[in-house]
Coordinates of C-alpha atoms and ligand atoms in Angstrom, one line a residue:
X422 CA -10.4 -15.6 0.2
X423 CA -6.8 -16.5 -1.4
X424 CA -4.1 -16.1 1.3
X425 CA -6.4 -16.6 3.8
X426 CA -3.2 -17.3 6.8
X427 CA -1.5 -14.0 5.3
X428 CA -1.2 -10.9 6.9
X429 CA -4.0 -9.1 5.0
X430 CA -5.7 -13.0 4.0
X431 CA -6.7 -12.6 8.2
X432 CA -7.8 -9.4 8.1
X433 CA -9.9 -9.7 5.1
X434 CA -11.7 -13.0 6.8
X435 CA -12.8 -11.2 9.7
X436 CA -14.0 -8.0 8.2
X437 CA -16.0 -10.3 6.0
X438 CA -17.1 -12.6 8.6
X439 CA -18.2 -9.3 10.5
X440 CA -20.3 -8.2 7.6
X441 CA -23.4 -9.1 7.9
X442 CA -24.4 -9.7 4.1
X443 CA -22.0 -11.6 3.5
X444 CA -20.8 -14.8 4.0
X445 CA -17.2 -16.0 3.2
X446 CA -17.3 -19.4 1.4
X447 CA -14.2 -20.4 0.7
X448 CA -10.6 -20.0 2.4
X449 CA -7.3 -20.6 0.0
X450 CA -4.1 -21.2 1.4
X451 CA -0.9 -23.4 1.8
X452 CA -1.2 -24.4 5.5
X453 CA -3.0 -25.8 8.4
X454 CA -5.4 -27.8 5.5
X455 CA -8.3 -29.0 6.6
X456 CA -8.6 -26.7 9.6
X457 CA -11.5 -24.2 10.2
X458 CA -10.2 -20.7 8.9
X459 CA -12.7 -19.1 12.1
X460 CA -11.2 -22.1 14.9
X461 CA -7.8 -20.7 13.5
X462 CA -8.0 -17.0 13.8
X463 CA -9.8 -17.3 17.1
X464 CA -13.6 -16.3 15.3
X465 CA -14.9 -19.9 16.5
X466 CA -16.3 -22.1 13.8
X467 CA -17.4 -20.1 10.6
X468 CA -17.6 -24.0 8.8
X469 CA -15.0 -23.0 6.3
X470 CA -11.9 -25.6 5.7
X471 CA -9.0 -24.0 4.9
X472 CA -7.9 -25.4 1.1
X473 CA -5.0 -25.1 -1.6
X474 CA -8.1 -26.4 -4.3
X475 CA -8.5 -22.6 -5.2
X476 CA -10.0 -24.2 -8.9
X477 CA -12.1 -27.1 -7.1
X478 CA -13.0 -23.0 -4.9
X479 CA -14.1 -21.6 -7.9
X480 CA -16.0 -24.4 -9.3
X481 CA -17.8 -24.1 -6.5
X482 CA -18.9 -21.2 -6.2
X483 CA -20.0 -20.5 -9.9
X484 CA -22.3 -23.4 -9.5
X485 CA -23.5 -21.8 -6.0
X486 CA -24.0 -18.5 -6.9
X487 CA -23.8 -15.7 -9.6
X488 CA -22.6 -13.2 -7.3
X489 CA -19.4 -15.1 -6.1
X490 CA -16.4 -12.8 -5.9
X491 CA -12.5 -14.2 -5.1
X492 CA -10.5 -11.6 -3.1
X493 CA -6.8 -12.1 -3.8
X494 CA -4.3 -11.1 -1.1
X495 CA -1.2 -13.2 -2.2
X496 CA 2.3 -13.0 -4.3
X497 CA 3.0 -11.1 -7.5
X498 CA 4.0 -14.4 -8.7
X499 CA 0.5 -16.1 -8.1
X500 CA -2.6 -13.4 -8.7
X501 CA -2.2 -13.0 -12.5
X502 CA -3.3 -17.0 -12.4
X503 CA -5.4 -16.6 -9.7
X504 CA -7.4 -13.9 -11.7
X505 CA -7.1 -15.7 -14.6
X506 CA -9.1 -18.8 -13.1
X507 CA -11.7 -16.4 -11.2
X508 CA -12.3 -14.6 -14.6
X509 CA -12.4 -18.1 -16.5
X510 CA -15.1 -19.2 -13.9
X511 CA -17.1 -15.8 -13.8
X512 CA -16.4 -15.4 -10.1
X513 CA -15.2 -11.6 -9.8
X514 CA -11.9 -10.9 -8.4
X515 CA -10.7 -8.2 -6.0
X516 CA -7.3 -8.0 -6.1
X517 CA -5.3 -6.2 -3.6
X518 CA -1.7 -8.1 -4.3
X519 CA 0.5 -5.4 -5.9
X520 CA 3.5 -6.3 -8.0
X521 CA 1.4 -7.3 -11.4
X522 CA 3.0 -5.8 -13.7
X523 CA 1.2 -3.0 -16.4
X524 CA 1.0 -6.4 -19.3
X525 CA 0.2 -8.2 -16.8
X526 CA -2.6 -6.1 -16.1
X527 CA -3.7 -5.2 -19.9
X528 CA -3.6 -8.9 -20.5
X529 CA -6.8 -9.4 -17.3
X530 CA -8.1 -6.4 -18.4
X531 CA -8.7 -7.9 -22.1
X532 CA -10.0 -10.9 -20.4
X533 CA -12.2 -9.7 -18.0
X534 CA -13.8 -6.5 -20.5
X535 CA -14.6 -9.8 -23.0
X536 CA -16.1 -12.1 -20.8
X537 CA -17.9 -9.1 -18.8
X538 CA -16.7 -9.8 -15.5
X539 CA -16.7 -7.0 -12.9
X540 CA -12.9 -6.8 -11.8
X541 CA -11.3 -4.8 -9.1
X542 CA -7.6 -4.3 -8.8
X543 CA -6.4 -1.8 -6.3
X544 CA -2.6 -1.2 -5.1
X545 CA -3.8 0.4 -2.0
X546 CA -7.6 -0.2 -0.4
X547 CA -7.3 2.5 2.4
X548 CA -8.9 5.4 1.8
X549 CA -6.7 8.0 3.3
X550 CA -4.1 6.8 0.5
X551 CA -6.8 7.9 -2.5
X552 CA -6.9 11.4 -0.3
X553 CA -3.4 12.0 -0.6
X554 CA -3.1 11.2 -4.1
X555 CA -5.9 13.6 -4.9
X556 CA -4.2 16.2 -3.0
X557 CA -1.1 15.1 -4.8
X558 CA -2.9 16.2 -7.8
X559 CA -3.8 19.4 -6.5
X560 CA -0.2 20.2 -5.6
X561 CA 1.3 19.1 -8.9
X562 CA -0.8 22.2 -10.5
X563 CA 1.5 24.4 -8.4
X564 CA 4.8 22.6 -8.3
X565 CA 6.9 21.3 -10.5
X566 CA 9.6 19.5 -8.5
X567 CA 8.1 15.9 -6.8
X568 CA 9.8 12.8 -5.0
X569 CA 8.0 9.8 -3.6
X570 CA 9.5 7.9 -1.0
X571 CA 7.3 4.7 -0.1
X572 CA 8.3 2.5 3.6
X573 CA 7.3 -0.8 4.1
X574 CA 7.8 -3.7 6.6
X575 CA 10.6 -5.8 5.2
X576 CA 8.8 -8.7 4.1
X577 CA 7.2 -6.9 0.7
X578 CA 8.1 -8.9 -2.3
X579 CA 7.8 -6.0 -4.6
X580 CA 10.2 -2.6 -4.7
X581 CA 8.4 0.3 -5.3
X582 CA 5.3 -0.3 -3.7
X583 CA 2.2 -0.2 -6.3
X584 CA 0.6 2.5 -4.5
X585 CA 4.1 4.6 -5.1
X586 CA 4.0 3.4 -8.8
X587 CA 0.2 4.9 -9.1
X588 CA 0.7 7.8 -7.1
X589 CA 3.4 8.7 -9.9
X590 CA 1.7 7.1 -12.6
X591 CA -1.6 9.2 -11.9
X592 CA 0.9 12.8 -11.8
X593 CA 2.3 11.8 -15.0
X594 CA -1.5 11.9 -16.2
X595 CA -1.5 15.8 -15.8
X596 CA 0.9 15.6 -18.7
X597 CA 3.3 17.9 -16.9
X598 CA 7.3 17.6 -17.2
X599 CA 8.0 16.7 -13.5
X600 CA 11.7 17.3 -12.5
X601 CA 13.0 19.7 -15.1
X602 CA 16.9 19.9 -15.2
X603 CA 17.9 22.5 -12.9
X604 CA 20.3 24.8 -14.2
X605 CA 23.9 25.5 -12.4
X606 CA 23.7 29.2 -10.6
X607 CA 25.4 31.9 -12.9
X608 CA 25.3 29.4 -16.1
X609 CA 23.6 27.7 -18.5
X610 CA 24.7 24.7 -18.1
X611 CA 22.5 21.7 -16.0
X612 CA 23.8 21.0 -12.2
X613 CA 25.4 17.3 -13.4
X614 CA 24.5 14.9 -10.7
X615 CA 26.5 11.9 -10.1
X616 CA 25.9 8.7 -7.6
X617 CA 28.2 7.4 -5.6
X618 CA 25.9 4.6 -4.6
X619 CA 24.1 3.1 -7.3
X620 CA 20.3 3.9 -6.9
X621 CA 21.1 6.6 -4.1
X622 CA 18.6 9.0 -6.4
X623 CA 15.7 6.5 -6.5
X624 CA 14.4 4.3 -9.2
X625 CA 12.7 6.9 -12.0
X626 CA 9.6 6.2 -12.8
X627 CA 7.4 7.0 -16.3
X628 CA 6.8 11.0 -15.3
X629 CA 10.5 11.2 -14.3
X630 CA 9.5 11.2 -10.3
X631 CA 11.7 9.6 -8.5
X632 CA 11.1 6.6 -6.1
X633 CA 12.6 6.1 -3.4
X634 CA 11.9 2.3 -1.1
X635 CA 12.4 1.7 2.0
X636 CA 12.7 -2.0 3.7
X637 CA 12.7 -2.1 7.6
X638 CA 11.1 -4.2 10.4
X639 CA 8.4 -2.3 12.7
X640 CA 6.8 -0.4 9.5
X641 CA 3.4 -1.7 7.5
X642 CA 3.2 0.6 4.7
X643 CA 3.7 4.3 4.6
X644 CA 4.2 6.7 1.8
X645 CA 5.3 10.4 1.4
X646 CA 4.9 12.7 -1.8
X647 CA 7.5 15.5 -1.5
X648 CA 6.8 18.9 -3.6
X649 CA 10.0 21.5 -3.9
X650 CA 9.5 25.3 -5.1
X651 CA 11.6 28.0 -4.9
X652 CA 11.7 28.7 -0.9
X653 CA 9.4 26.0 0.1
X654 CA 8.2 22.4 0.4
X655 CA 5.0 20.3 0.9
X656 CA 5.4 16.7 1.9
X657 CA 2.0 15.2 1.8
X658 CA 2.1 11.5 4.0
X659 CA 0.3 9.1 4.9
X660 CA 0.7 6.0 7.6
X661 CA -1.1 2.8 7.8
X662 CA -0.7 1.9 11.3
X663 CA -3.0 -1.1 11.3
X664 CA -3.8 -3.3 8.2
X665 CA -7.6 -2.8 9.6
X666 CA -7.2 0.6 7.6
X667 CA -7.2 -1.6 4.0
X668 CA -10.8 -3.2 5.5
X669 CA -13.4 -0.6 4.6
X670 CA -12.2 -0.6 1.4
X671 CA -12.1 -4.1 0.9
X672 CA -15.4 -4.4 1.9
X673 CA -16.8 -1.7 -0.5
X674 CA -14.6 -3.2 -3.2
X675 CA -16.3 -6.5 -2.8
X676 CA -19.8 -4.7 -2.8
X677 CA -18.7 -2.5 -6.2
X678 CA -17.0 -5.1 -8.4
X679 CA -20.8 -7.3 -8.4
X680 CA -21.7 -3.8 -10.2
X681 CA -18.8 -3.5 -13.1
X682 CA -18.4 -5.1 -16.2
X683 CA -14.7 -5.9 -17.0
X684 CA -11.8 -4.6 -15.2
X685 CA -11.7 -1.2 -13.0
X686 CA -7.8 -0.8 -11.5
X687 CA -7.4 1.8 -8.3
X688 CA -9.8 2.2 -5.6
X689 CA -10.5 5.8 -6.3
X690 CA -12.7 4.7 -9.8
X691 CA -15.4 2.8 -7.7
X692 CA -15.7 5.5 -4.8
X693 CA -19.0 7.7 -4.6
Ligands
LIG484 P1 1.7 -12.2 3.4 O1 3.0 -12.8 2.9 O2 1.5 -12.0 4.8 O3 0.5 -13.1 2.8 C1 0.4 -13.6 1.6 C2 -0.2 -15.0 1.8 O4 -0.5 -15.6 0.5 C3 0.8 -16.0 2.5 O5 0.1 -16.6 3.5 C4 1.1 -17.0 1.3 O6 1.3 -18.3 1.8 C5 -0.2 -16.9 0.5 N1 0.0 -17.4 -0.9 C6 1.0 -17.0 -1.7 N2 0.7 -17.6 -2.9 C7 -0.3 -18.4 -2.7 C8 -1.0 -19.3 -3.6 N3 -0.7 -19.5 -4.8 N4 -2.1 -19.9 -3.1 C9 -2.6 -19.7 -1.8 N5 -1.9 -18.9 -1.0 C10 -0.8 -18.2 -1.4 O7 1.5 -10.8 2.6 P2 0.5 -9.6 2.9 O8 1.2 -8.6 3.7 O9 -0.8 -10.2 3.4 O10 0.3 -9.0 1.5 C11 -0.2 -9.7 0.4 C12 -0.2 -8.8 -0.8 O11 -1.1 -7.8 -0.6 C13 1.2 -8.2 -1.2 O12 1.3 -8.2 -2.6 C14 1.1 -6.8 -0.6 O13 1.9 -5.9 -1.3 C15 -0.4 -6.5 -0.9 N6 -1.0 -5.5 -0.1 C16 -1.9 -4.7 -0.7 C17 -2.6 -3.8 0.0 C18 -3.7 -3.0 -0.7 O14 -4.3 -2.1 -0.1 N7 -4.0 -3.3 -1.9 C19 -2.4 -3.6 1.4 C20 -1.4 -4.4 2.0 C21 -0.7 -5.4 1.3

């Protein structure tokens, strides 16, 4: 596990420690060295020191095992080399850090599909997410008009959230033209918009859907997806109360990527 003492590293160590097939090996971080990860989080001893040797990790485990698999729950700055290694060493990564961006991305994709190595990257892990993007889907057959607006505690490196950049990344799949200009009542000419506030419309994104990011203490990650049609809207949203929500899908995303060969990105691809 890489990020082991972050918010989602934790979570991740218990749900794995609590699954009974598995066993967690190895715990990567940049504190408290040389402790027991399961003394730390209160799990009692699981006999795992807590290390910033995530090569001397990898090493390790190739020579251990075939089926080793590194679960990456860090920075933007630090997975692409984190992947990189874990690719490098056969061990299979599950990446859950958004923020890589789409090179980034096409460049571990490359390397993984060469080398064979199952590789799972997924910008959101809980499953009621993949529901509302599928229903997303749905809707965009019906309406043509759709904003995203994505909240998130204020400690997220990355603006918009990858899950807000897939949800609009997987509309602009349908091929539709999202957003059309609308057209001034009584003319022909387009309503001209104008900021007053730089950004007050959003950041645009591929299909021309608008993203919208919110920063704010109190709030894990939350996202709406807003449909407008003439006399009506359909906001479609979902909350993550508790990172426990990403854990299932961790899980299952540790027990699919032993199954792939090269790199799968987005949760929905390995669900059955
Ligand atoms: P966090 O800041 O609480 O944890 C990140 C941890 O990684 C920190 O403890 C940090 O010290 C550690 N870290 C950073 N670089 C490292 C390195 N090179 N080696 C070892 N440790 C390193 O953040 P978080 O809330 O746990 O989120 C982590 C990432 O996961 C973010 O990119 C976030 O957007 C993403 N995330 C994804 C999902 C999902 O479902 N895919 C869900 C929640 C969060």
């Amino acid at each position: 596990m890489v990020g082991a003492l972050g918010k989602m590293g934790r979570e991740v160590v218990r749900a794995v420690a609590q699954t009974p097939d598995m066993k967690l090996v190895g715990a990567v971080a940049r504190s408290q060295l040389g402790s027991d990860i399961g003394e730390v989080l209160g799990l009692g001893s699981l006999g795992v020191e807590i290390t910033d040797d995530l090569s001397g990790q990898l090493l390790r485990l190739s020579q251990r095992s075939s089926r080793g698999v590194m679960v990456d729950f860090t920075h933007p700055r630090s997975a692409f080399e984190h992947v990189r290694s874990a690719i490098a060493f056969g061990v299979r990564p599950v990446v859950g850090t958004t923020g890589l961006t789409p090179e980034q991305v096409e460049r571990l994709r490359d390397l993984a599909d060469k080398s064979g190595v199952g590789c799972l990257i997924a910008p959101n892990f809980a499953i009621g997410m993949i529901l509302l993007q599928q229903m997303a889907l749905q809707a965009a057959q019906y309406f043509d008009h759709v904003e995203i607006i994505e909240l998130h505690h204020n400690r997220k490196a990355d603006a918009p959230s990858g899950t807000a950049l897939q949800t609009a990344q997987r509309l602009g799949q349908l091929g539709k033209a999202f957003n059309p200009p609308v057209r001034d009542s009584g003319t022909e000419s387009s309503v001209e918009e104008k900021e007053l506030i730089p950004g007050a419309r959003g950041g645009i994104s591929g299909p021309n859907i608008p993203i919208h990011s919110v920063r704010l203490p109190g709030l894990i990650a939350h996202q709406e997806v807003i449909f407008g049609g003439m006399g009506q809207t359909l906001t479609l949203r979902h909350d993550t109360t508790d990172r426990i929500a990403f854990m299932p899908g961790v899980i299952l995303g540790i027990r699919k990527v032993l199954q792939l060969q090269g790199l799968v990105y987005g949760l929905e691809q390995v669900l059955s």
